[in-house]
Every structure is written in C-alpha cells, then in structure tokens.
Short mmCIF file of C-alpha atoms and ligand atoms in Angstrom, two decimals:
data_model
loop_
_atom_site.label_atom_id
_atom_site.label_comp_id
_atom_site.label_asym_id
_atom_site.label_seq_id
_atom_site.Cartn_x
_atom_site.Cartn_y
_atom_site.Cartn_z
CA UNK A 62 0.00 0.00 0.00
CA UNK A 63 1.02 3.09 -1.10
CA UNK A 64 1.23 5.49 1.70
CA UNK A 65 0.90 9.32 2.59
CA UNK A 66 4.22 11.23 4.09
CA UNK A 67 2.43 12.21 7.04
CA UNK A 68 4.19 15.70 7.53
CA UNK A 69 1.84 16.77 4.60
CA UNK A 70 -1.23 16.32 6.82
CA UNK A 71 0.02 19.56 8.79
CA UNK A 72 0.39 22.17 6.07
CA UNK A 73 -2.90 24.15 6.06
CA UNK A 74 -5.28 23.85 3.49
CA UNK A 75 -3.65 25.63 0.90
CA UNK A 76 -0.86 27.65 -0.22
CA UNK A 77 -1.92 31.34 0.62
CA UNK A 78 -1.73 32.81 -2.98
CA UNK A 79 -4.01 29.79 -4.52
CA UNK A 80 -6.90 30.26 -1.81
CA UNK A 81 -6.47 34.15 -2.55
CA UNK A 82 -6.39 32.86 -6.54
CA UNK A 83 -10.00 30.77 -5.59
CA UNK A 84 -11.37 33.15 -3.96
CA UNK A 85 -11.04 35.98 -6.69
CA UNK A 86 -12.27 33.88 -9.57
CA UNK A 87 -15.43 32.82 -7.47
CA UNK A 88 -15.89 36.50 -7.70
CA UNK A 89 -15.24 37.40 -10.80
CA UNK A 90 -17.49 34.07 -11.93
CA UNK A 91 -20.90 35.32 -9.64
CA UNK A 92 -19.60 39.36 -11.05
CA UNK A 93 -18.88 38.63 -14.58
CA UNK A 94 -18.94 42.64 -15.46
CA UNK A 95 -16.89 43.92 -12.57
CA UNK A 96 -13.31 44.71 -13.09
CA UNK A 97 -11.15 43.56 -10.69
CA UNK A 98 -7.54 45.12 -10.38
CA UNK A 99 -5.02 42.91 -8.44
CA UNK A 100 -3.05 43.76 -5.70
CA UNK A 101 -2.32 40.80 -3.96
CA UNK A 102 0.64 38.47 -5.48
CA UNK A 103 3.83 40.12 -6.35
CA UNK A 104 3.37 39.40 -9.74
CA UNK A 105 4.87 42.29 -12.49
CA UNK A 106 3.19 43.97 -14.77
CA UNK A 107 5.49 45.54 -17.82
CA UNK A 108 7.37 43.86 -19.82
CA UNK A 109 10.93 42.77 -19.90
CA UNK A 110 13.61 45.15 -20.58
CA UNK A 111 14.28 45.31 -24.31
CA UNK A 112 17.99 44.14 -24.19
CA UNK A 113 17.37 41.36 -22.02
CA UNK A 114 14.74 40.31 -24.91
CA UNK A 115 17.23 40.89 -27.89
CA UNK A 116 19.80 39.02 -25.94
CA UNK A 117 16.64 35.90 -25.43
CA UNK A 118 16.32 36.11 -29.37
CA UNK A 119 19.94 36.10 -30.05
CA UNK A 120 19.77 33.27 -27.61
CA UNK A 121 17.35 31.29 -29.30
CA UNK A 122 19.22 32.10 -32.72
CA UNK A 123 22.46 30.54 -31.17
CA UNK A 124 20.47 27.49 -30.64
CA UNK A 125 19.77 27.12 -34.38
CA UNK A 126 23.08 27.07 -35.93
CA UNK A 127 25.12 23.68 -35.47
CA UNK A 128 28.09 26.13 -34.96
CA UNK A 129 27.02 28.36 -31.85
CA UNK A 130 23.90 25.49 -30.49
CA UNK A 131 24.56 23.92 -26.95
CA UNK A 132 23.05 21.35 -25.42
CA UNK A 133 22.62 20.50 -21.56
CA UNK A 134 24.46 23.67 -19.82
CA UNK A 135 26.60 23.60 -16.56
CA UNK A 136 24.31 23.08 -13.60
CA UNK A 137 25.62 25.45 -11.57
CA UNK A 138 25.01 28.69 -14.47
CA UNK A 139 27.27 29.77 -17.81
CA UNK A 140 29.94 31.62 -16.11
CA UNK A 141 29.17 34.51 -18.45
CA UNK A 142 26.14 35.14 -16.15
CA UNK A 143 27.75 34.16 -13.01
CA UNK A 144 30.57 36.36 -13.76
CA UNK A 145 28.31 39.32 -14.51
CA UNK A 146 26.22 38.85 -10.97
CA UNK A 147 29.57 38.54 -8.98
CA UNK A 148 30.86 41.98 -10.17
CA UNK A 149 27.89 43.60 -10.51
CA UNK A 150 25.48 42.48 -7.90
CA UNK A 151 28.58 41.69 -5.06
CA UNK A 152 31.82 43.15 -5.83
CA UNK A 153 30.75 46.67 -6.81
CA UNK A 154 29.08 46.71 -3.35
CA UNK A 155 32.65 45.43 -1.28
CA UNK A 156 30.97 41.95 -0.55
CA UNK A 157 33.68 39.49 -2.12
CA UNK A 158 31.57 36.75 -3.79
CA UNK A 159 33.11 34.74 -6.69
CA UNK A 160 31.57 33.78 -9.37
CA UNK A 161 32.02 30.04 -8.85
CA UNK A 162 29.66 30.72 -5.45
CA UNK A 163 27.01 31.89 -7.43
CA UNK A 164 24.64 28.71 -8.41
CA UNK A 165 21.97 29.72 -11.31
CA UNK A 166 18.19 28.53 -10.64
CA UNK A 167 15.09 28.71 -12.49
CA UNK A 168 13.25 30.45 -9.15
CA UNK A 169 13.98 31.74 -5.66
CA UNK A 170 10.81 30.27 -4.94
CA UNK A 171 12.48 26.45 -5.52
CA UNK A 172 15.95 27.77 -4.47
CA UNK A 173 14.50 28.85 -0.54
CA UNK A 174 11.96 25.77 -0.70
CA UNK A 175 14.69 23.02 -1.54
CA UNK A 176 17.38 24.34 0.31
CA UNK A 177 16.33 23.06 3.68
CA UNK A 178 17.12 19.30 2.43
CA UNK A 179 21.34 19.65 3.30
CA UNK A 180 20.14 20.08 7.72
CA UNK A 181 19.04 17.29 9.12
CA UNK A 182 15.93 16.16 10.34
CA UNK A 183 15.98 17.57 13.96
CA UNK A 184 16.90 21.21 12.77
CA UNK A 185 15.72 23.72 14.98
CA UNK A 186 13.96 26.48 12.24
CA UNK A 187 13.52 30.26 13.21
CA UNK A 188 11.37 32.06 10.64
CA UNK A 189 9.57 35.47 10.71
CA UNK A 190 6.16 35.63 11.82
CA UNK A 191 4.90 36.68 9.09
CA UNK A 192 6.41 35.43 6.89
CA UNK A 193 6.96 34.12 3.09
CA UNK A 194 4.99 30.63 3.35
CA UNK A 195 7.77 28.61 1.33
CA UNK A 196 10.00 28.58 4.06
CA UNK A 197 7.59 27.72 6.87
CA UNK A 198 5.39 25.16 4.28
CA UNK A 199 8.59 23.45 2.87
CA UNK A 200 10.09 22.72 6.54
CA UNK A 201 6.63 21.12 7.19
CA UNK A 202 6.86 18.62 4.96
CA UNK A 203 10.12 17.69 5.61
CA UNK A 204 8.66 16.95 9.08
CA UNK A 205 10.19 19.13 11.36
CA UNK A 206 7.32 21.70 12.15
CA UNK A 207 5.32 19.33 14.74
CA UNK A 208 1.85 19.77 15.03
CA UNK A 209 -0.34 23.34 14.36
CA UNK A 210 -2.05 25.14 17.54
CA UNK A 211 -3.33 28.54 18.22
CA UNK A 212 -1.66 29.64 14.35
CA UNK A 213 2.02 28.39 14.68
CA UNK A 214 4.12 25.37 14.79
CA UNK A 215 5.29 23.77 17.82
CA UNK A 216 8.77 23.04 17.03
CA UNK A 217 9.50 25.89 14.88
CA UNK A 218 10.70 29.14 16.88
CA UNK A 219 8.82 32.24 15.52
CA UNK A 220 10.90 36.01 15.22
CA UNK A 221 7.79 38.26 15.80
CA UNK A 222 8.13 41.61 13.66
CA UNK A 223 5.16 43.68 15.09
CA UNK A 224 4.87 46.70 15.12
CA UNK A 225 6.14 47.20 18.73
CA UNK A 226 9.60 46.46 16.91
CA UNK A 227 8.99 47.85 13.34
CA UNK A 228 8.92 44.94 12.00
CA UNK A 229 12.60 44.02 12.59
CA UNK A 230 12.57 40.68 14.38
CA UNK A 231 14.60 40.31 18.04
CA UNK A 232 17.35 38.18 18.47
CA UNK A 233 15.37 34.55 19.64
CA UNK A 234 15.62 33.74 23.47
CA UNK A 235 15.70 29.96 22.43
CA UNK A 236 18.63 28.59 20.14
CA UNK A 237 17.90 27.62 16.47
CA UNK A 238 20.20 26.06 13.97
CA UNK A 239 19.03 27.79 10.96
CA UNK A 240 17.48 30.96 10.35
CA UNK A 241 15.84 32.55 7.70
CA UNK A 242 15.48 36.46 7.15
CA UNK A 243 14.24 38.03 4.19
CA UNK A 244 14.81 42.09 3.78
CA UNK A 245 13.39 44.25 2.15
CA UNK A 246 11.18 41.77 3.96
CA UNK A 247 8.25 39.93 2.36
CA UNK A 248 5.51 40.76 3.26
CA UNK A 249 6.21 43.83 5.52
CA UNK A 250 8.02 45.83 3.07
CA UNK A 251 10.55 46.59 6.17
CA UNK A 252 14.25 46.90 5.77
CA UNK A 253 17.34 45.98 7.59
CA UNK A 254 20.07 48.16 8.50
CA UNK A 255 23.67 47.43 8.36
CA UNK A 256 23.92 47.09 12.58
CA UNK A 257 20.79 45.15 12.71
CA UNK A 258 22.34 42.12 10.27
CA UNK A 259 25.77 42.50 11.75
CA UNK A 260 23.78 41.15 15.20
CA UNK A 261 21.79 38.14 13.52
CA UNK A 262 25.44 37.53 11.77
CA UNK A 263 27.26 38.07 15.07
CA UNK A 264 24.61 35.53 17.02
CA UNK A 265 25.07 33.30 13.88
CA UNK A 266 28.54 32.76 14.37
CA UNK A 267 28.32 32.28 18.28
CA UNK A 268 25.93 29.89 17.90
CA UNK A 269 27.31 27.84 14.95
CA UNK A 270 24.28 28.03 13.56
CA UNK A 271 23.11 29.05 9.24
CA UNK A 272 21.42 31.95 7.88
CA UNK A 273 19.21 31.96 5.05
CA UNK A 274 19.12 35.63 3.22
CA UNK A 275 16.25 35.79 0.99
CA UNK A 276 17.34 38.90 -0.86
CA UNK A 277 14.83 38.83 -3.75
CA UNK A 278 13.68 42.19 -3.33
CA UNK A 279 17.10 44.01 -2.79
CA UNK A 280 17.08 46.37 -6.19
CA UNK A 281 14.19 48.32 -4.74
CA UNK A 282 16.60 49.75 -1.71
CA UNK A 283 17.50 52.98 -2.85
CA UNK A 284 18.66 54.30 0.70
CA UNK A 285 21.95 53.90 -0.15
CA UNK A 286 22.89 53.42 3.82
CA UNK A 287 20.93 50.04 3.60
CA UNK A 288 22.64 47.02 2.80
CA UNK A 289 21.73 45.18 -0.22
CA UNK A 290 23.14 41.72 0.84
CA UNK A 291 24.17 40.22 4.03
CA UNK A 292 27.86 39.72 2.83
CA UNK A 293 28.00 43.37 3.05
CA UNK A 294 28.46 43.08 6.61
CA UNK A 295 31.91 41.37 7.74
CA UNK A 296 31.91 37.74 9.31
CA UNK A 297 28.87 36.93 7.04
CA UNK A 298 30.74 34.70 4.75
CA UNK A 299 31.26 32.25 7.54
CA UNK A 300 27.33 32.00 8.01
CA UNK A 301 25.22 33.05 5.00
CA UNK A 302 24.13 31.98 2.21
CA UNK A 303 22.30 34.41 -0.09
CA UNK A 304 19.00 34.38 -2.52
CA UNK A 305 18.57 36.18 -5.28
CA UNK A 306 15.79 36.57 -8.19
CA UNK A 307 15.68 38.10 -11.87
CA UNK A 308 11.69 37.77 -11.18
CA UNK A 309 11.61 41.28 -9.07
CA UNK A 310 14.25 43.31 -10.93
CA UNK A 311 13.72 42.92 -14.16
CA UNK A 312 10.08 41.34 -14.72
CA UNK A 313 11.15 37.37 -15.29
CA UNK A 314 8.31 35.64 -12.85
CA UNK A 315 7.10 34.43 -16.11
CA UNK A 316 10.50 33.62 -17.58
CA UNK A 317 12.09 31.81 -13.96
CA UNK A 318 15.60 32.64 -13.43
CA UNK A 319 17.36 33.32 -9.84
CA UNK A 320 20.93 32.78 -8.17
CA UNK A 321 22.46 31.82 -4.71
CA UNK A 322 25.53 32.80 -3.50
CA UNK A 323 27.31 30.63 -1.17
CA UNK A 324 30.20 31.56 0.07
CA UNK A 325 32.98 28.47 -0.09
CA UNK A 326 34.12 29.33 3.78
CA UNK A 327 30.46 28.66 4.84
CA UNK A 328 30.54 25.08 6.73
CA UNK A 329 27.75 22.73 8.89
CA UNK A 330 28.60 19.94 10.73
CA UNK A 331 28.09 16.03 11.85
CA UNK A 332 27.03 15.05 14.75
CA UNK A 333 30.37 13.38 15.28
CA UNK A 334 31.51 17.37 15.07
CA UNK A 335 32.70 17.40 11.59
CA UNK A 336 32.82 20.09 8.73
CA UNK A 337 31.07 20.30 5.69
CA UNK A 338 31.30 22.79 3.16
CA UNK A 339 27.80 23.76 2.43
CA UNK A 340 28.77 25.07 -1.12
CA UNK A 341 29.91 21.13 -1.85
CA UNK A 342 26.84 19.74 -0.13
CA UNK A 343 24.90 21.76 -2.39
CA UNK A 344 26.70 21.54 -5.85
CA UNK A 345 25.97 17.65 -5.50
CA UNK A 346 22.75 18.36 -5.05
CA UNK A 347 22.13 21.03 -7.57
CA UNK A 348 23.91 19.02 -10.23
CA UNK A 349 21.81 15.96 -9.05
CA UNK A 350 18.50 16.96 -9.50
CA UNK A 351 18.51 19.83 -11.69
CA UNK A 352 19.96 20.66 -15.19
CA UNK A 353 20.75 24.27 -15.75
CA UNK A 354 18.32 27.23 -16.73
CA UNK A 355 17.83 27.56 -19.97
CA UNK A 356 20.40 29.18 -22.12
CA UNK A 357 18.59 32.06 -23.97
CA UNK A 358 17.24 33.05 -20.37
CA UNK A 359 20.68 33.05 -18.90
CA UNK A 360 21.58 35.52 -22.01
CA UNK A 361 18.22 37.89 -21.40
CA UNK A 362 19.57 37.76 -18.04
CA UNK A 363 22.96 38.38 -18.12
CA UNK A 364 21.97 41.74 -20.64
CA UNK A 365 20.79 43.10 -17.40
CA UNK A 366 24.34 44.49 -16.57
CA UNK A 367 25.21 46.30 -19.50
CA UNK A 368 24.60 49.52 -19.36
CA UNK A 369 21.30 50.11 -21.12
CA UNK A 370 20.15 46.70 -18.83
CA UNK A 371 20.76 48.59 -16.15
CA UNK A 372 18.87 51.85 -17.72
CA UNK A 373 16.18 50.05 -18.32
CA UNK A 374 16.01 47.94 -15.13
CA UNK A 375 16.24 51.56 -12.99
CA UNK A 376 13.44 52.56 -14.76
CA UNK A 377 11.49 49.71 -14.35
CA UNK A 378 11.76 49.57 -10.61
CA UNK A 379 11.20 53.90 -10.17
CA UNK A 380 7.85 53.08 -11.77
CA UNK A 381 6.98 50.40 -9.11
CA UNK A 382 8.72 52.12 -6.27
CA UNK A 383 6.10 55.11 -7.55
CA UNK A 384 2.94 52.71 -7.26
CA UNK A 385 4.24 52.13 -3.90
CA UNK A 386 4.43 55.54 -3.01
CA UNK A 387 0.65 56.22 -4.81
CA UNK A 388 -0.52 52.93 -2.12
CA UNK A 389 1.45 54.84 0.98
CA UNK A 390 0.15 57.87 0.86
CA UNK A 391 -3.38 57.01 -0.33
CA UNK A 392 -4.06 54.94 3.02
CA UNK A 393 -2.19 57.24 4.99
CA UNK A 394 -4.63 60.35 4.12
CA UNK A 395 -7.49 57.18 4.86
CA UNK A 396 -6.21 57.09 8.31
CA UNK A 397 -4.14 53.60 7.86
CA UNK A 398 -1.01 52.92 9.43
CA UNK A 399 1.83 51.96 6.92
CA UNK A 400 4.82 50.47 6.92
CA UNK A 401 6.93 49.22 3.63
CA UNK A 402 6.73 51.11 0.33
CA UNK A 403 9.66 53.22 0.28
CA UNK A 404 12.51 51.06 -0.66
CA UNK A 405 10.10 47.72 -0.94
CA UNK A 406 7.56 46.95 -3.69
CA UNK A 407 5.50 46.27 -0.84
CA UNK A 408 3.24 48.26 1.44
CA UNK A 409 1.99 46.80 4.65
CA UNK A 410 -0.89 47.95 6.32
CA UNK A 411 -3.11 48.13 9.47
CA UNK A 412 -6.51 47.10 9.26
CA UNK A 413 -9.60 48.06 11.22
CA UNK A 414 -11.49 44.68 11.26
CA UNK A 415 -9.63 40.98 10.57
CA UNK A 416 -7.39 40.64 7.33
CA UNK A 417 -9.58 38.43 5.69
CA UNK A 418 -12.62 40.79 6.36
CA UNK A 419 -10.78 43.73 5.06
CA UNK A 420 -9.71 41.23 1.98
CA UNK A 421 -12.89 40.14 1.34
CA UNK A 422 -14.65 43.65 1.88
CA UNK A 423 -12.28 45.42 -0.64
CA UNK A 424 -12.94 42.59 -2.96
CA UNK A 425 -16.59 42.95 -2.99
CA UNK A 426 -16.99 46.79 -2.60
CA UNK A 427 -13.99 48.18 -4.68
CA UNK A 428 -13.33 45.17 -6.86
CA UNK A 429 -9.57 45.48 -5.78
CA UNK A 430 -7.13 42.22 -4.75
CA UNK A 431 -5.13 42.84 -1.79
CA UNK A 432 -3.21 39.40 0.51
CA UNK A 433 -4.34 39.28 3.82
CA UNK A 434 -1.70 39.73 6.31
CA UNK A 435 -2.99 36.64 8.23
CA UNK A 436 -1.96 34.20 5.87
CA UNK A 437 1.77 34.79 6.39
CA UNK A 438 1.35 33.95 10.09
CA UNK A 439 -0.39 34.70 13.34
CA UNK A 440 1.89 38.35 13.96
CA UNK A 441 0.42 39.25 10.23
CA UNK A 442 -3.49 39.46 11.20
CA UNK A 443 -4.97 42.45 11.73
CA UNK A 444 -2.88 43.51 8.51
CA UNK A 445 -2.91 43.07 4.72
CA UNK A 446 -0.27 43.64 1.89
CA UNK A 447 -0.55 45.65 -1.09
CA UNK A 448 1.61 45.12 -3.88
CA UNK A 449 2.70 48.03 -6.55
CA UNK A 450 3.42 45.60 -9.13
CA UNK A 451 0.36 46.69 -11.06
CA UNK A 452 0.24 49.52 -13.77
CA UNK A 453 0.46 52.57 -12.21
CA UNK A 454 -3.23 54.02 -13.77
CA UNK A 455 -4.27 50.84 -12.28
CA UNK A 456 -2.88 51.56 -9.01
CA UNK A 457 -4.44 55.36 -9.34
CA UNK A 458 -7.91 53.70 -10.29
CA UNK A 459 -7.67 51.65 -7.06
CA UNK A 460 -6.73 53.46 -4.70
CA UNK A 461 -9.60 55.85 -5.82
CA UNK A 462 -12.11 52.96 -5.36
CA UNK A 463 -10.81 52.40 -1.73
CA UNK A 464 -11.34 55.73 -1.35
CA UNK A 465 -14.76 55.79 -2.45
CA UNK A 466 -15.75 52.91 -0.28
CA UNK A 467 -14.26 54.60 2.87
CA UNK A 468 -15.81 57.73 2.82
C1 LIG B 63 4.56 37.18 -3.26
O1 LIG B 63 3.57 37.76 -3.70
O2 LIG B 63 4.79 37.06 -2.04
C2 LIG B 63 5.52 36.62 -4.24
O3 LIG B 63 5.24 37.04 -5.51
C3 LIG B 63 5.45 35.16 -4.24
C4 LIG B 63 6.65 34.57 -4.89
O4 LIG B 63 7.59 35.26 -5.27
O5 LIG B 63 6.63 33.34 -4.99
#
C-alpha cells in the first residue's frame, strides 16, 4: 500500500496565494462585469527590458546554428552570467563573492523551498512571523514543524516583527540552527540596517548556527545606507548563504531565473563534530537533480548588466517604487497605518477589522485584490499587503475605489 508522508497532513489547506487565486475567480465568476484590479501576489506587470529580450532572441538564434547550439548547460550557471552577478550584484558593493559561489536557478521560490534538504531532520527552524509561506510550508513537509495550535508550529521558533519592533525581528531567546530572514522583507516591506544584520550575523557565528538571506527584493533599496546583501556586513561569509531573483528586478516571474551565493568558507557539521562545506553539499545536489536554466534566459539575463540593462532595469523599478508611493500615501490620508513602500515593492498595512474581512470587503466593494496579512502567520493578522506591481493608472484607479468605499 502506497502510503501518505504524514508531515503533509500539517500544512494548512492551501498555499496562501491559490486560496487568494479561488477566492477571486469565485468572484469574478458570480460578477462577470466587474473589473477587478489585483493587488495581492507580487506578480509584475510591464514587460521585460528590451535588451534582455534581444539578448533571449539572439539566444534562441544561437540554438539554431550547429556552430554556436549547446546542449545540456553547466548546472551550476554559464559563467558569463555568473561572472556578470559577482561583479555587478557583489563586488561593486565590497561583498567578495566569486563567481564560482554563485549557483543559477530557475526560481527563488524552488531555491528557498529546496534548500532546507542539506540540515538534518531535527533542525531547529527560526522564521519570521509573518512570513513568506515557502519557508515555513517546505520545513513542514520535511517533518520538522510538529503539530499546528493557536496559528504556529510547535517546534518551529517564531521572530515576531510587530509593530512594537517595526517589524525588525529580536534576536530569539531559544537557540535555532538555521534561520531565515528576508529584507526588504516579504511581506512587511521593512528593511534591515547594516547594525541590525551585523547582530543576527554576530549571534550566527556564536551559535554555529546558518542563515538563510532571501534577498529577492534588494534592487528596490534605494537608501543607499541600507545594505543590499548580508555579505555586506563582515563575518557573514562564515554564516550566510544568499537568494537572489531576476523575477523582481527585471520582470522574469514568467520567464524563472534566480541565483544563490554561497560563500565556499560557509561550513555545517556532523554530529560526530565534523565540517562540511555547504557550497559542496549543495553543488551535488544542484547538479543531481537539476539541469541548468535555460540558455537564452541566462543571455536575457545576463543583458541586465550592460549599461542600457541597467537603464532600463532603474526605470522599471522607479515606476513600481512610484505605485508604492501612490498605495502609501493614499491609506495614509485614509487614516491607515503603513509600513513598507519606500525602498520595498511592498506596502503593509493596518486594518480596522480581521485581514480576511478587510480582503474580502475590498474585494466585494472596490473590486480590488489585496493578501491578507494573516496568511503569512499569526503576527500578520490584523494587517494586509498591497503590492505596486500593477500599472500605475491601475494603481491610481484603485486606490480611488478604496477611497470611495471609505468615505
Ligand atoms: C509574493 O507575492 O509574495 C511573491 O510574488 C510570491 C513569490 O515570489 O513566490
């Protein structure tokens, strides 16, 4: 008899952006002639810089001539593209990553969801409440959540961000072995300074314990005294390993590509006390169960450094960083709290009622998609998120509707 891993009996009903994705067609089927404008998934809106797609066709042209076509690609990325993200996305910024610690992906999505599989089965996990669901969901089914009670996981050790400590987690009075931290976070739009990561990197290191960096949002900082990635901040080599996505910067959730960096002095252990290198551990399994991202997308993506890539990609992100602003300040003038939205596609904000009432009232009265903050964990209710990864006239027309139903 075929049977059931049990661990997938915990996870809740469903992931948060398909019962968001349910609930909005049900809608739209019982209100065929309303519009709806969505504001809930990250998803982007305009289309790919223009060099990254002439460097895609090119691509797709070198696969039709016996003389320039290639076949399966090196696991681990063409080093043109990992070459290109280690000067331009680490070096420029004083954080010494190589370009044979950068491992290409199809998705940081897959990339933060798989990556728990090197620790072993009695990891202790600290995650962000709230947080992005892969990270909680994916250490569920590997079976080290235990059971569900009162909205959180009994083995897992939860870094509130409230708004008591704007959103910037403490350091945990219990000890975990891996961590994960995501800034500009998902969902609360807030960001990390440089002291604040040198103490999760400084508790890392006295605690011999791993931290996951989920950077995917990084190209909307434009404070240019917040760090960008963790190996910024010295002593994070030793315990860091970094995630990064092409889906955010420069539009390619449709086309999947992402990177990690990790760092080659970056070890775990046995429980005999031996050292691994994580970068090995994970090369064997990278090159075991996947093969490569595509080559024309590795081409669109590496176009993203030249200069008229990175043009194009500045513009791309001042036009959502503008939708944010548009969400901000329309909520603040309703008399919302806000936090996110400045150097985050994301704006986070404070309801009056329960997130899924305020969700399924701005559905129904504005026609307008938001993600209630109570999906990404117990510290989230009581918020939602809006993303500005819509047009921006449809981010005007929105906020207008809110408006509308407010007053
Ligand atoms: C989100 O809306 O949180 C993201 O788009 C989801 C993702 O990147 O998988």
């Amino acid at each position: 008899m075929i049977k059931i891993n049990e661990n997938y009996k915990k996870l809740q009903s469903s992931y948060l952006f398909v019962e968001i994705a349910k609930r909005v067609s049900q809608f739209q089927k019982e209100n065929q002639d309303k519009e709806i404008i969505r504001m809930g998934i990250g998803d982007v809106t305009l289309p790919i810089p223009s060099v990254c797609i002439d460097a895609m066709h090119k691509g797709v042209d070198d696969l039709s001539n016996t003389k320039t076509f290639r076949g399966y690609g090196p696991e681990q990325g063409y080093d043109f593209l990992r070459e290109a993200i280690s000067e331009n996305e680490f070096k420029s910024r004083g954080a010494d990553i190589s370009a044979d610690e950068i491992f290409i992906s199809d998705g940081a999505k897959c990339d933060t969801g798989n990556f728990q599989e090197l620790f072993s089965q009695d990891t202790i996990i600290a995650l962000p409440d709230p947080v992005y669901p892969v990270y909680s969901d994916t250490n569920v089914m590997a079976g080290r959540s235990g059971n569900f009670a009162n909205g959180k996981y009994e083995n897992f050790i939860y870094l509130d961000s409230t708004e008591s400590n704007n959103f910037i987690p403490d350091l945990p009075s219990k000890k975990p072995d891996l961590i994960y931290l995501c800034f500009p976070n998902n969902p609360t739009g807030a960001t990390a300074t440089k002291d604040q990561l040198k103490k999760w990197v400084n508790y890392a290191k006295e605690n011999k314990a791993l931290i996951l960096f989920d950077a995917a949002y990084e190209t909307f900082i434009r404070d240019e005294s917040l760090p960008k990635s963790i190996f910024e901040i010295s002593g994070a080599k030793e315990v860091a390993v970094e995630f990064r996505s092409f889906s955010k910067s420069a539009g390619f959730t449709g086309v999947r590509c992402a990177h990690i960096a990790i760092p080659k002095e970056c070890k775990i252990w046995d429980k005999a006390g031996e050292s691994y290198s994580l970068h090995s551990l994970w090369n064997r399994r990278h090159s075991t169960k996947f093969n490569g991202a595509s080559y024309p997308v590795q081409r669109g993506a590496a176009a993203i450094y030249t200069s008229e890539g990175k043009k194009e990609v500045k513009a791309m992100i001042d036009y959502y960083l503008e939708n944010a602003k548009i969400i901000r300040n329309a909520m603040i003038n309703l008399g919302y709290k806000c936090t996110g939205g400045d150097n985050s596609p994301y704006v986070w904000v404070k309801t009056k009622t329960s997130s899924w009432d305020f969700f399924d009232s701005l559905l129904k009265n504005a026609g307008v998609v938001c993600t209630p903050g109570s999906g990404f964990g117990k510290c989230g209710e009581g918020f939602v998120r809006f993303s500005a990864f819509n047009t921006k006239e449809n981010t005007e027309k929105a906020m207008t509707k809110i408006a509308h139903i407010a007053n």
